[in-house]
Amino acid sequence: MTITLDSLEPALSVRQVLTLERVLAGEPEVVAGAQHLDRPVRWVHVAEAADVGVMLTGGEMVLTTGVLLAGDEEKQAEYVRSLHRAEAAAVVLGLGRAFPAAPDVMRRAAERCGLPMVVLHRPFPFAELTEEVQSRLVRRKFAAVSLSEAVRTELTALITAGAPLQRLLDEVARHSACPVVVTNLAHRVLGTAGERPAVDDVLRDWERIARQAGGVEGDGWIRAELGGRGERWGRIVLCGYRGDTATGRLLADRAAEALVLHRMLAGGAACSWEEQSAQSLLTDLVSGVVPARQLLPRARAAGLPVNRRTFVPLVVRDGDPARLERLLRLLGLPGLVAELADGATAVLLSLPRDQDAGALAVHFATRLRTETGPDHTVVAAAEPRAAWDDVPTGLREAQHVADAVADSCAVLDLPPVVRLKDVHLRGLIRLLRDDPHVQSFAERELDGLLRETDEDLLSVLRTYLATGRNKSRTAQLHHVSRPALYRRLESIQARLGVDLDDFEQAASVHIALLAHDAQQQ
């Protein structure tokens, strides 16, 4: 996308010209085409010839005394028609000896053509008007070029520095002083920027607004297409821009130019913007920093169905987000996927209320484990939520469950979908892991192993206790013989000073080890 000087239209309309102090001195009166006064004026031109249109390129405000038109109504009408064909912005007639009043022929022709016609009731030096308007247009043209280069320089510097999409959008919103929205061709929101309340107002009914008003620049909605090589893949929209249309279009075009470059440098991964959008939304939901009710417009604009739905919060351990996205599409399950942290990926399903949410969650998890293997993926879930406001709590619960079994999924016999009731003691210990008494207990119970930081013995102890003190299973998982395992267990018992065959002592060590592991996460 290339912006040339010619495309930077000056932001001066016919209406604005008529409010200039020098023009007001001539007592202007609009006698035709009053509904077209917002036309932009690109230049001011003085012309008397009846075929003036051949000298124009469009957008000019033409000044005339009509001295060569007086007494010839056909010339008068043709003069107006010629201006109309040349797409002039307006015609200004200075009343005087040629025309003491607005000629009806010219007025009627201008009205039919929709051409603004203005008469000046007092003598007025056209040179003053020309000088005033031309100087303003040149200043605006220069300001537009300066703004164009400033925006381009700032956005290019951000891209060169590896800035994410959000940083670029924030910069565009700073220049435009209005909400900025990036969407794909299906109107799904990929990114937003601007004052949060104003953005939320735009997103509240985004799909209807986007389809109804997208690109209607008269209402301050200015958009630019995103794409290249003949292919469009999205658009950027300035929502409710309050400046002049030409500057708004300039900002939108410059922003689009930068976003296309950003995508090219990222390898053309437009879907990564969708992932960033989902990640931002789900991260805000999990954190609870932003109330769920305030995030509802963002969820709806991101394409998540939210009306009369059942929400199923899931957290998948060691799950590839792209694989999860593909699986959702394959199964026809509406939802959002976002990588959180430490190998955890949040999946928020949005299901019709007449569907069995629990069964669909199990079906999703079973298909996933079939693809990845049961020892590599844990799908944790909270109970389905009927209210959007309860989704953050559900996501945090699912994350807690996933974290509680993260280190022991290979040795535990877990169901396809792990819930809070399945984590038992592990879940409780994880909740209490920051308690100083629990920390002190863990250090005291495991001191004999922690002092020498023997990770091999700790790993054997962890597996032995997680399998219910099953020696055969432990030896198999650690790929050692039974006699070798016995020697290691004897070493563990000697260092800890416990008898692992005693249920109470083994339980005490198990609790301490769970607390120690929880503290390391």
Short mmCIF file of C-alpha atoms in Angstrom, two decimals:
data_model
loop_
_atom_site.label_atom_id
_atom_site.label_comp_id
_atom_site.label_asym_id
_atom_site.label_seq_id
_atom_site.Cartn_x
_atom_site.Cartn_y
_atom_site.Cartn_z
CA MET A 1 0.00 0.00 0.00
CA THR A 2 1.53 3.32 -1.06
CA ILE A 3 0.25 6.73 -0.02
CA THR A 4 1.14 9.55 -2.36
CA LEU A 5 0.89 13.28 -1.88
CA ASP A 6 -2.20 13.39 -4.09
CA SER A 7 -4.04 10.98 -1.81
CA LEU A 8 -3.62 13.28 1.21
CA GLU A 9 -6.76 15.33 0.63
CA PRO A 10 -6.85 18.65 2.50
CA ALA A 11 -9.39 18.76 5.30
CA LEU A 12 -11.19 21.96 4.29
CA SER A 13 -14.83 21.77 3.22
CA VAL A 14 -17.02 24.26 1.40
CA ARG A 15 -18.78 24.92 4.68
CA GLN A 16 -15.48 25.68 6.41
CA VAL A 17 -14.40 28.06 3.64
CA LEU A 18 -17.64 30.01 4.05
CA THR A 19 -16.90 30.56 7.75
CA LEU A 20 -13.51 32.19 7.12
CA GLU A 21 -13.36 35.78 8.32
CA ARG A 22 -12.40 37.18 4.93
CA VAL A 23 -15.26 35.32 3.26
CA LEU A 24 -17.80 36.48 5.84
CA ALA A 25 -16.87 40.05 4.96
CA GLY A 26 -18.41 39.42 1.52
CA GLU A 27 -21.77 38.38 3.10
CA PRO A 28 -21.98 34.92 1.46
CA GLU A 29 -25.35 33.30 0.84
CA VAL A 30 -25.88 29.71 -0.24
CA VAL A 31 -28.55 29.74 -2.96
CA ALA A 32 -28.26 26.12 -4.23
CA GLY A 33 -26.82 22.75 -3.22
CA ALA A 34 -26.91 23.49 0.51
CA GLN A 35 -26.94 19.78 1.29
CA HIS A 36 -23.50 19.34 -0.30
CA LEU A 37 -21.52 21.91 1.72
CA ASP A 38 -19.30 19.22 3.26
CA ARG A 39 -17.55 18.58 -0.02
CA PRO A 40 -13.76 18.91 0.34
CA VAL A 41 -12.09 21.86 -1.35
CA ARG A 42 -8.78 20.92 -2.94
CA TRP A 43 -8.06 24.31 -4.55
CA VAL A 44 -9.53 27.71 -5.39
CA HIS A 45 -9.72 28.81 -9.03
CA VAL A 46 -10.92 32.05 -10.65
CA ALA A 47 -12.61 31.42 -14.02
CA GLU A 48 -15.08 33.26 -16.28
CA ALA A 49 -15.12 31.16 -19.48
CA ALA A 50 -18.25 29.12 -20.11
CA ASP A 51 -16.21 25.95 -20.75
CA VAL A 52 -14.28 26.29 -17.50
CA GLY A 53 -14.69 22.59 -16.75
CA VAL A 54 -11.93 21.59 -19.15
CA MET A 55 -9.43 23.45 -16.92
CA LEU A 56 -10.39 21.66 -13.70
CA THR A 57 -9.35 18.34 -12.17
CA GLY A 58 -12.03 18.08 -9.48
CA GLY A 59 -12.51 19.47 -5.99
CA GLU A 60 -11.99 23.14 -6.94
CA MET A 61 -14.01 26.03 -5.56
CA VAL A 62 -14.53 28.26 -8.62
CA LEU A 63 -14.83 32.05 -8.21
CA THR A 64 -16.49 34.18 -10.90
CA THR A 65 -18.13 37.55 -11.46
CA GLY A 66 -20.12 36.15 -14.40
CA VAL A 67 -19.03 39.05 -16.61
CA LEU A 68 -18.78 36.77 -19.68
CA LEU A 69 -22.10 35.09 -18.89
CA ALA A 70 -24.39 38.08 -18.51
CA GLY A 71 -27.29 38.18 -20.96
CA ASP A 72 -26.86 34.59 -22.18
CA GLU A 73 -28.90 32.10 -20.21
CA GLU A 74 -27.61 29.13 -22.19
CA LYS A 75 -24.02 30.06 -21.32
CA GLN A 76 -25.02 30.45 -17.70
CA ALA A 77 -26.55 26.97 -17.58
CA GLU A 78 -23.63 25.43 -19.47
CA TYR A 79 -21.18 27.09 -17.07
CA VAL A 80 -22.80 25.28 -14.14
CA ARG A 81 -23.09 22.00 -16.05
CA SER A 82 -19.41 22.24 -17.00
CA LEU A 83 -18.45 22.65 -13.34
CA HIS A 84 -20.61 19.68 -12.42
CA ARG A 85 -18.99 17.47 -15.05
CA ALA A 86 -15.56 18.47 -13.76
CA GLU A 87 -16.65 17.56 -10.19
CA ALA A 88 -16.00 21.04 -8.85
CA ALA A 89 -16.58 21.52 -5.12
CA ALA A 90 -18.64 24.72 -5.45
CA VAL A 91 -19.13 27.92 -7.46
CA VAL A 92 -18.97 31.36 -5.86
CA LEU A 93 -20.54 34.26 -7.76
CA GLY A 94 -19.64 37.82 -6.84
CA LEU A 95 -22.70 40.04 -7.33
CA GLY A 96 -22.16 43.39 -9.05
CA ARG A 97 -22.60 44.95 -12.45
CA ALA A 98 -22.96 41.62 -14.31
CA PHE A 99 -25.43 40.12 -11.86
CA PRO A 100 -27.06 42.30 -9.18
CA ALA A 101 -28.84 39.16 -7.88
CA ALA A 102 -28.40 35.43 -8.18
CA PRO A 103 -29.47 34.45 -11.73
CA ASP A 104 -32.33 31.95 -11.64
CA VAL A 105 -30.93 29.91 -14.54
CA MET A 106 -27.64 29.27 -12.75
CA ARG A 107 -29.36 28.66 -9.41
CA ARG A 108 -31.79 26.10 -10.86
CA ALA A 109 -29.02 24.34 -12.82
CA ALA A 110 -26.83 24.16 -9.71
CA GLU A 111 -29.69 22.75 -7.67
CA ARG A 112 -30.37 20.08 -10.29
CA CYS A 113 -26.69 19.12 -10.40
CA GLY A 114 -26.26 19.16 -6.61
CA LEU A 115 -23.51 21.78 -6.95
CA PRO A 116 -23.20 24.25 -4.04
CA MET A 117 -23.70 27.79 -5.36
CA VAL A 118 -22.79 30.77 -3.21
CA VAL A 119 -23.30 34.47 -3.95
CA LEU A 120 -21.35 37.30 -2.32
CA HIS A 121 -23.54 40.34 -1.65
CA ARG A 122 -20.67 42.75 -0.97
CA PRO A 123 -17.75 43.50 -3.28
CA PHE A 124 -14.92 41.19 -2.39
CA PRO A 125 -11.36 40.91 -3.76
CA PHE A 126 -11.10 37.37 -5.06
CA ALA A 127 -7.34 37.53 -4.54
CA GLU A 128 -7.84 37.71 -0.78
CA LEU A 129 -10.06 34.63 -0.76
CA THR A 130 -7.66 32.77 -3.02
CA GLU A 131 -4.67 33.67 -0.85
CA GLU A 132 -6.44 32.73 2.36
CA VAL A 133 -7.72 29.36 1.18
CA GLN A 134 -4.57 28.39 -0.73
CA SER A 135 -2.34 29.11 2.26
CA ARG A 136 -4.57 27.07 4.52
CA LEU A 137 -4.63 24.19 2.06
CA VAL A 138 -0.87 24.21 1.71
CA ARG A 139 -0.42 24.24 5.48
CA ARG A 140 -2.83 21.35 5.84
CA LYS A 141 -1.13 19.46 3.05
CA PHE A 142 2.23 19.94 4.74
CA ALA A 143 0.78 18.90 8.12
CA ALA A 144 -0.72 15.78 6.51
CA VAL A 145 2.60 14.82 4.95
CA SER A 146 4.40 15.42 8.26
CA LEU A 147 1.85 13.33 10.13
CA SER A 148 2.11 10.58 7.54
CA GLU A 149 5.87 10.35 7.90
CA ALA A 150 5.74 10.60 11.69
CA VAL A 151 3.25 7.75 11.96
CA ARG A 152 5.17 5.64 9.46
CA THR A 153 8.46 6.23 11.30
CA GLU A 154 7.02 5.39 14.71
CA LEU A 155 5.26 2.23 13.56
CA THR A 156 8.25 1.03 11.56
CA ALA A 157 10.51 1.54 14.59
CA LEU A 158 8.15 -0.54 16.71
CA ILE A 159 8.08 -3.34 14.13
CA THR A 160 11.86 -3.30 13.84
CA ALA A 161 12.11 -3.59 17.62
CA GLY A 162 9.89 -6.68 17.53
CA ALA A 163 6.88 -5.03 19.16
CA PRO A 164 3.71 -7.14 19.38
CA LEU A 165 0.50 -6.29 17.56
CA GLN A 166 -0.98 -4.64 20.65
CA ARG A 167 1.83 -2.11 20.87
CA LEU A 168 1.26 -1.04 17.27
CA LEU A 169 -2.48 -0.67 17.84
CA ASP A 170 -1.89 1.39 20.99
CA GLU A 171 0.23 3.80 18.93
CA VAL A 172 -2.46 4.09 16.26
CA ALA A 173 -5.09 4.73 18.95
CA ARG A 174 -2.88 7.45 20.45
CA HIS A 175 -2.74 9.28 17.13
CA SER A 176 -6.42 8.80 16.26
CA ALA A 177 -7.82 9.42 19.77
CA CYS A 178 -10.58 6.89 19.14
CA PRO A 179 -11.11 3.12 19.50
CA VAL A 180 -9.17 1.03 16.99
CA VAL A 181 -10.32 -2.46 16.01
CA VAL A 182 -8.63 -5.08 13.83
CA THR A 183 -10.84 -7.85 12.43
CA ASN A 184 -10.68 -10.74 10.03
CA LEU A 185 -13.01 -10.83 7.04
CA ALA A 186 -15.72 -12.51 9.13
CA HIS A 187 -15.72 -9.48 11.47
CA ARG A 188 -14.12 -11.47 14.29
CA VAL A 189 -12.10 -9.08 16.42
CA LEU A 190 -8.37 -9.84 16.47
CA GLY A 191 -7.19 -6.81 18.41
CA THR A 192 -8.37 -3.54 19.95
CA ALA A 193 -6.82 -0.39 21.36
CA GLY A 194 -8.02 2.83 22.90
CA GLU A 195 -9.72 3.91 26.11
CA ARG A 196 -11.22 0.78 27.62
CA PRO A 197 -14.77 2.15 28.21
CA ALA A 198 -14.95 3.47 24.65
CA VAL A 199 -13.65 0.18 23.22
CA ASP A 200 -16.21 -1.78 25.25
CA ASP A 201 -19.00 0.45 23.94
CA VAL A 202 -17.91 -0.35 20.38
CA LEU A 203 -17.61 -4.07 21.04
CA ARG A 204 -20.90 -4.44 22.90
CA ASP A 205 -22.81 -5.10 19.70
CA TRP A 206 -19.84 -5.43 17.39
CA GLU A 207 -21.09 -7.74 14.67
CA ARG A 208 -24.20 -5.68 13.96
CA ILE A 209 -22.28 -2.41 14.09
CA ALA A 210 -19.48 -3.70 11.88
CA ARG A 211 -21.82 -4.99 9.20
CA GLN A 212 -24.05 -1.92 9.31
CA ALA A 213 -21.52 0.88 9.65
CA GLY A 214 -18.16 -0.57 8.67
CA GLY A 215 -16.40 1.92 6.47
CA VAL A 216 -19.09 4.65 6.58
CA GLU A 217 -16.68 7.51 6.91
CA GLY A 218 -19.35 10.18 7.30
CA ASP A 219 -20.07 8.78 10.77
CA GLY A 220 -16.42 8.73 11.76
CA TRP A 221 -15.97 5.04 10.88
CA ILE A 222 -12.89 4.77 8.71
CA ARG A 223 -11.45 1.47 7.64
CA ALA A 224 -8.54 0.21 5.61
CA GLU A 225 -8.19 -3.25 4.14
CA LEU A 226 -5.39 -5.58 5.20
CA GLY A 227 -3.81 -7.82 2.61
CA GLY A 228 -1.41 -8.06 -0.24
CA ARG A 229 -0.80 -9.68 -3.59
CA GLY A 230 -4.47 -9.51 -4.41
CA GLU A 231 -5.61 -11.25 -1.23
CA ARG A 232 -7.48 -9.54 1.62
CA TRP A 233 -7.42 -11.14 5.06
CA GLY A 234 -8.66 -8.45 7.41
CA ARG A 235 -9.27 -4.79 8.07
CA ILE A 236 -8.47 -2.08 10.57
CA VAL A 237 -11.25 0.26 11.66
CA LEU A 238 -11.07 3.66 13.35
CA CYS A 239 -14.35 3.79 15.27
CA GLY A 240 -15.90 7.21 15.72
CA TYR A 241 -12.92 9.25 14.53
CA ARG A 242 -13.60 12.92 15.32
CA GLY A 243 -11.02 14.59 13.10
CA ASP A 244 -11.37 15.32 9.40
CA THR A 245 -11.95 12.37 7.14
CA ALA A 246 -8.77 12.81 5.10
CA THR A 247 -6.52 12.64 8.18
CA GLY A 248 -8.46 9.68 9.51
CA ARG A 249 -8.07 7.87 6.21
CA LEU A 250 -4.36 8.66 6.29
CA LEU A 251 -4.00 7.16 9.76
CA ALA A 252 -5.97 4.06 8.80
CA ASP A 253 -3.88 3.54 5.67
CA ARG A 254 -0.61 4.04 7.51
CA ALA A 255 -1.74 1.61 10.21
CA ALA A 256 -2.76 -0.96 7.59
CA GLU A 257 0.59 -0.60 5.90
CA ALA A 258 2.36 -1.30 9.21
CA LEU A 259 0.14 -4.26 10.10
CA VAL A 260 0.74 -5.89 6.73
CA LEU A 261 4.49 -5.49 7.27
CA HIS A 262 4.17 -6.87 10.81
CA ARG A 263 2.41 -9.94 9.48
CA MET A 264 4.95 -10.45 6.70
CA LEU A 265 7.83 -10.38 9.18
CA ALA A 266 5.96 -12.87 11.35
CA GLY A 267 5.82 -15.31 8.44
CA GLY A 268 2.27 -14.49 7.41
CA ALA A 269 0.78 -16.01 10.56
CA ALA A 270 -2.46 -14.07 10.70
CA CYS A 271 -3.90 -16.75 12.97
CA SER A 272 -1.35 -15.75 15.61
CA TRP A 273 -3.30 -12.50 16.01
CA GLU A 274 -6.39 -14.55 16.81
CA GLU A 275 -4.32 -16.51 19.34
CA GLN A 276 -3.08 -13.28 20.92
CA SER A 277 -6.66 -11.99 21.15
CA ALA A 278 -7.84 -15.20 22.84
CA GLN A 279 -4.80 -15.24 25.12
CA SER A 280 -5.41 -11.68 26.27
CA LEU A 281 -9.08 -12.41 26.98
CA LEU A 282 -8.56 -15.70 28.81
CA THR A 283 -5.58 -14.36 30.78
CA ASP A 284 -7.72 -11.46 31.97
CA LEU A 285 -10.49 -13.90 32.91
CA VAL A 286 -8.12 -16.13 34.90
CA SER A 287 -6.43 -13.25 36.69
CA GLY A 288 -9.69 -11.68 37.83
CA VAL A 289 -8.13 -8.21 37.51
CA VAL A 290 -10.90 -7.18 35.11
CA PRO A 291 -14.48 -8.10 36.14
CA ALA A 292 -15.96 -10.79 33.92
CA ARG A 293 -18.90 -8.57 33.03
CA GLN A 294 -16.55 -6.01 31.49
CA LEU A 295 -14.91 -8.74 29.39
CA LEU A 296 -18.20 -9.94 27.90
CA PRO A 297 -18.12 -7.52 24.91
CA ARG A 298 -14.59 -8.70 24.06
CA ALA A 299 -15.66 -12.34 24.21
CA ARG A 300 -18.64 -11.72 21.96
CA ALA A 301 -16.55 -9.72 19.48
CA ALA A 302 -13.93 -12.49 19.45
CA GLY A 303 -16.58 -14.82 18.06
CA LEU A 304 -17.50 -16.70 21.26
CA PRO A 305 -21.25 -17.36 21.58
CA VAL A 306 -22.33 -16.01 24.98
CA ASN A 307 -26.14 -15.86 25.01
CA ARG A 308 -27.93 -18.75 26.74
CA ARG A 309 -24.82 -20.95 26.77
CA THR A 310 -23.11 -23.39 29.08
CA PHE A 311 -19.42 -22.63 29.58
CA VAL A 312 -16.94 -25.45 30.22
CA PRO A 313 -13.56 -24.20 31.57
CA LEU A 314 -10.69 -26.56 30.72
CA VAL A 315 -6.94 -26.39 31.26
CA VAL A 316 -4.74 -28.72 29.23
CA ARG A 317 -1.23 -29.58 30.36
CA ASP A 318 1.38 -30.00 27.63
CA GLY A 319 -1.18 -29.42 24.90
CA ASP A 320 -0.23 -27.66 21.69
CA PRO A 321 -2.65 -24.69 21.24
CA ALA A 322 -2.72 -25.13 17.46
CA ARG A 323 -3.62 -28.81 17.86
CA LEU A 324 -6.37 -27.89 20.32
CA GLU A 325 -7.77 -25.29 17.91
CA ARG A 326 -7.86 -27.84 15.10
CA LEU A 327 -9.56 -30.40 17.33
CA LEU A 328 -12.27 -27.93 18.34
CA ARG A 329 -12.99 -27.18 14.69
CA LEU A 330 -12.99 -30.88 13.82
CA LEU A 331 -15.49 -31.65 16.59
CA GLY A 332 -17.58 -28.56 15.87
CA LEU A 333 -17.16 -27.21 19.42
CA PRO A 334 -17.29 -23.40 19.75
CA GLY A 335 -14.57 -22.14 22.05
CA LEU A 336 -11.44 -20.13 22.65
CA VAL A 337 -7.92 -21.51 23.13
CA ALA A 338 -5.01 -19.64 24.70
CA GLU A 339 -1.64 -20.59 26.14
CA LEU A 340 -1.32 -19.36 29.71
CA ALA A 341 2.05 -20.22 31.28
CA ASP A 342 4.24 -23.15 32.36
CA GLY A 343 2.88 -25.47 29.67
CA ALA A 344 -0.79 -24.83 30.52
CA THR A 345 -3.34 -24.01 27.82
CA ALA A 346 -6.82 -22.74 28.66
CA VAL A 347 -9.78 -23.92 26.60
CA LEU A 348 -13.17 -22.30 27.16
CA LEU A 349 -16.01 -24.20 25.52
CA SER A 350 -19.32 -22.45 24.86
CA LEU A 351 -22.10 -25.00 24.35
CA PRO A 352 -25.87 -24.80 23.80
CA ARG A 353 -27.70 -25.45 27.06
CA ASP A 354 -29.49 -28.47 25.67
CA GLN A 355 -26.20 -30.35 25.11
CA ASP A 356 -24.47 -32.61 27.63
CA ALA A 357 -21.49 -30.45 28.59
CA GLY A 358 -19.80 -33.15 30.64
CA ALA A 359 -20.02 -35.77 27.90
CA LEU A 360 -18.70 -33.36 25.27
CA ALA A 361 -15.74 -32.44 27.51
CA VAL A 362 -14.92 -36.13 27.91
CA HIS A 363 -15.25 -36.68 24.16
CA PHE A 364 -12.86 -33.79 23.50
CA ALA A 365 -10.33 -35.08 26.06
CA THR A 366 -10.53 -38.65 24.78
CA ARG A 367 -9.87 -37.58 21.20
CA LEU A 368 -6.97 -35.44 22.37
CA ARG A 369 -5.39 -38.24 24.39
CA THR A 370 -5.83 -40.60 21.45
CA GLU A 371 -3.71 -38.25 19.35
CA THR A 372 -1.06 -37.40 21.93
CA GLY A 373 -0.99 -40.41 24.26
CA PRO A 374 -2.44 -40.59 27.79
CA ASP A 375 0.96 -40.08 29.43
CA HIS A 376 1.57 -36.75 27.73
CA THR A 377 -1.61 -34.74 28.15
CA VAL A 378 -3.77 -33.88 31.16
CA VAL A 379 -7.18 -32.32 30.62
CA ALA A 380 -8.46 -30.66 33.78
CA ALA A 381 -11.94 -29.23 34.03
CA ALA A 382 -14.17 -27.30 36.35
CA GLU A 383 -17.88 -27.97 36.60
CA PRO A 384 -19.85 -26.35 33.74
CA ARG A 385 -20.91 -22.76 34.36
CA ALA A 386 -24.30 -21.42 33.30
CA ALA A 387 -23.39 -17.78 34.05
CA TRP A 388 -20.61 -15.83 32.39
CA ASP A 389 -19.68 -14.19 35.70
CA ASP A 390 -18.73 -17.64 37.06
CA VAL A 391 -16.27 -18.40 34.24
CA PRO A 392 -13.17 -16.86 35.92
CA THR A 393 -13.66 -19.02 39.02
CA GLY A 394 -14.08 -22.07 36.81
CA LEU A 395 -10.89 -21.37 34.87
CA ARG A 396 -8.91 -20.92 38.10
CA GLU A 397 -10.36 -24.17 39.44
CA ALA A 398 -9.37 -26.04 36.27
CA GLN A 399 -5.88 -24.53 36.45
CA HIS A 400 -5.58 -25.63 40.09
CA VAL A 401 -6.58 -29.18 39.19
CA ALA A 402 -4.12 -29.31 36.28
CA ASP A 403 -1.28 -28.02 38.47
CA ALA A 404 -2.09 -30.51 41.23
CA VAL A 405 -1.42 -33.52 38.99
CA ALA A 406 1.16 -31.95 36.67
CA ASP A 407 4.15 -33.88 38.04
CA SER A 408 2.47 -37.23 38.54
CA CYS A 409 0.23 -37.76 35.50
CA ALA A 410 2.44 -40.62 34.29
CA VAL A 411 2.03 -42.63 37.50
CA LEU A 412 -1.55 -41.80 38.38
CA ASP A 413 -4.54 -43.59 36.90
CA LEU A 414 -6.39 -40.46 35.80
CA PRO A 415 -9.76 -40.25 34.02
CA PRO A 416 -9.89 -38.51 30.59
CA VAL A 417 -11.08 -35.33 32.30
CA VAL A 418 -9.63 -34.63 35.73
CA ARG A 419 -11.84 -32.69 38.12
CA LEU A 420 -11.44 -31.29 41.61
CA LYS A 421 -12.82 -34.48 43.19
CA ASP A 422 -10.08 -36.49 41.46
CA VAL A 423 -7.08 -34.68 42.97
CA HIS A 424 -7.94 -35.45 46.61
CA LEU A 425 -4.99 -34.74 48.91
CA ARG A 426 -2.89 -33.25 46.12
CA GLY A 427 -5.41 -30.48 45.60
CA LEU A 428 -5.55 -29.63 49.30
CA ILE A 429 -1.78 -29.56 49.71
CA ARG A 430 -1.42 -27.30 46.69
CA LEU A 431 -3.84 -24.82 48.23
CA LEU A 432 -1.81 -24.85 51.46
CA ARG A 433 1.64 -24.80 49.87
CA ASP A 434 2.44 -21.20 50.90
CA ASP A 435 1.56 -21.77 54.55
CA PRO A 436 4.80 -21.45 56.63
CA HIS A 437 3.76 -24.39 58.83
CA VAL A 438 3.36 -26.64 55.78
CA GLN A 439 6.69 -25.48 54.37
CA SER A 440 8.42 -26.16 57.67
CA PHE A 441 6.80 -29.61 57.87
CA ALA A 442 7.99 -30.53 54.36
CA GLU A 443 11.56 -29.42 55.08
CA ARG A 444 11.66 -31.37 58.35
CA GLU A 445 10.23 -34.59 56.93
CA LEU A 446 12.44 -34.64 53.83
CA ASP A 447 15.58 -33.14 55.33
CA GLY A 448 17.60 -36.34 54.89
CA LEU A 449 17.07 -36.29 51.12
CA LEU A 450 16.97 -32.54 50.50
CA ARG A 451 20.30 -31.92 52.24
CA GLU A 452 22.11 -33.94 49.59
CA THR A 453 19.63 -33.01 46.86
CA ASP A 454 19.56 -36.56 45.50
CA GLU A 455 17.01 -36.11 42.71
CA ASP A 456 17.15 -39.77 41.71
CA LEU A 457 16.05 -40.94 45.16
CA LEU A 458 13.42 -38.21 45.34
CA SER A 459 12.04 -39.34 41.99
CA VAL A 460 11.91 -42.98 43.11
CA LEU A 461 10.19 -41.96 46.36
CA ARG A 462 7.68 -39.85 44.46
CA THR A 463 6.75 -42.72 42.12
CA TYR A 464 6.65 -45.30 44.91
CA LEU A 465 4.20 -43.26 46.98
CA ALA A 466 2.09 -42.14 43.98
CA THR A 467 1.59 -45.77 42.92
CA GLY A 468 0.36 -46.74 46.35
CA ARG A 469 3.77 -48.28 47.31
CA ASN A 470 3.62 -50.69 44.40
CA LYS A 471 7.21 -51.96 44.07
CA SER A 472 6.68 -53.74 40.74
CA ARG A 473 5.11 -50.71 39.11
CA THR A 474 7.81 -48.40 40.50
CA ALA A 475 10.61 -50.62 39.22
CA GLN A 476 8.95 -50.78 35.81
CA LEU A 477 8.53 -47.00 35.55
CA HIS A 478 12.14 -46.38 36.53
CA HIS A 479 13.50 -49.18 34.35
CA VAL A 480 15.38 -50.88 37.19
CA SER A 481 15.32 -54.41 38.61
CA ARG A 482 13.46 -55.24 41.79
CA PRO A 483 16.68 -55.77 43.81
CA ALA A 484 18.00 -52.38 42.62
CA LEU A 485 14.75 -50.75 43.68
CA TYR A 486 14.93 -52.41 47.11
CA ARG A 487 18.40 -50.97 47.65
CA ARG A 488 17.19 -47.48 46.77
CA LEU A 489 14.18 -47.74 49.05
CA GLU A 490 16.44 -48.88 51.88
CA SER A 491 18.68 -45.87 51.26
CA ILE A 492 15.65 -43.55 51.30
CA GLN A 493 14.37 -45.01 54.59
CA ALA A 494 17.84 -44.74 56.17
CA ARG A 495 18.25 -41.09 55.20
CA LEU A 496 14.75 -40.13 56.32
CA GLY A 497 14.73 -42.33 59.39
CA VAL A 498 11.32 -43.81 58.57
CA ASP A 499 9.72 -47.14 57.80
CA LEU A 500 7.81 -46.82 54.54
CA ASP A 501 5.94 -50.04 55.30
CA ASP A 502 4.27 -48.19 58.16
CA PHE A 503 1.17 -46.52 56.78
CA GLU A 504 1.27 -43.44 59.03
CA GLN A 505 4.97 -42.78 58.41
CA ALA A 506 4.57 -43.32 54.68
CA ALA A 507 1.56 -40.96 54.64
CA SER A 508 3.54 -38.30 56.49
CA VAL A 509 6.40 -38.51 53.97
CA HIS A 510 3.93 -38.50 51.08
CA ILE A 511 2.24 -35.30 52.33
CA ALA A 512 5.64 -33.65 52.83
CA LEU A 513 6.71 -34.61 49.30
CA LEU A 514 3.47 -33.27 47.81
CA ALA A 515 4.01 -30.00 49.66
CA HIS A 516 7.63 -29.81 48.51
CA ASP A 517 6.66 -30.40 44.88
CA ALA A 518 3.85 -27.84 45.07
CA GLN A 519 6.28 -25.23 46.38
CA GLN A 520 8.60 -25.81 43.43
CA GLN A 521 5.89 -25.00 40.85
#
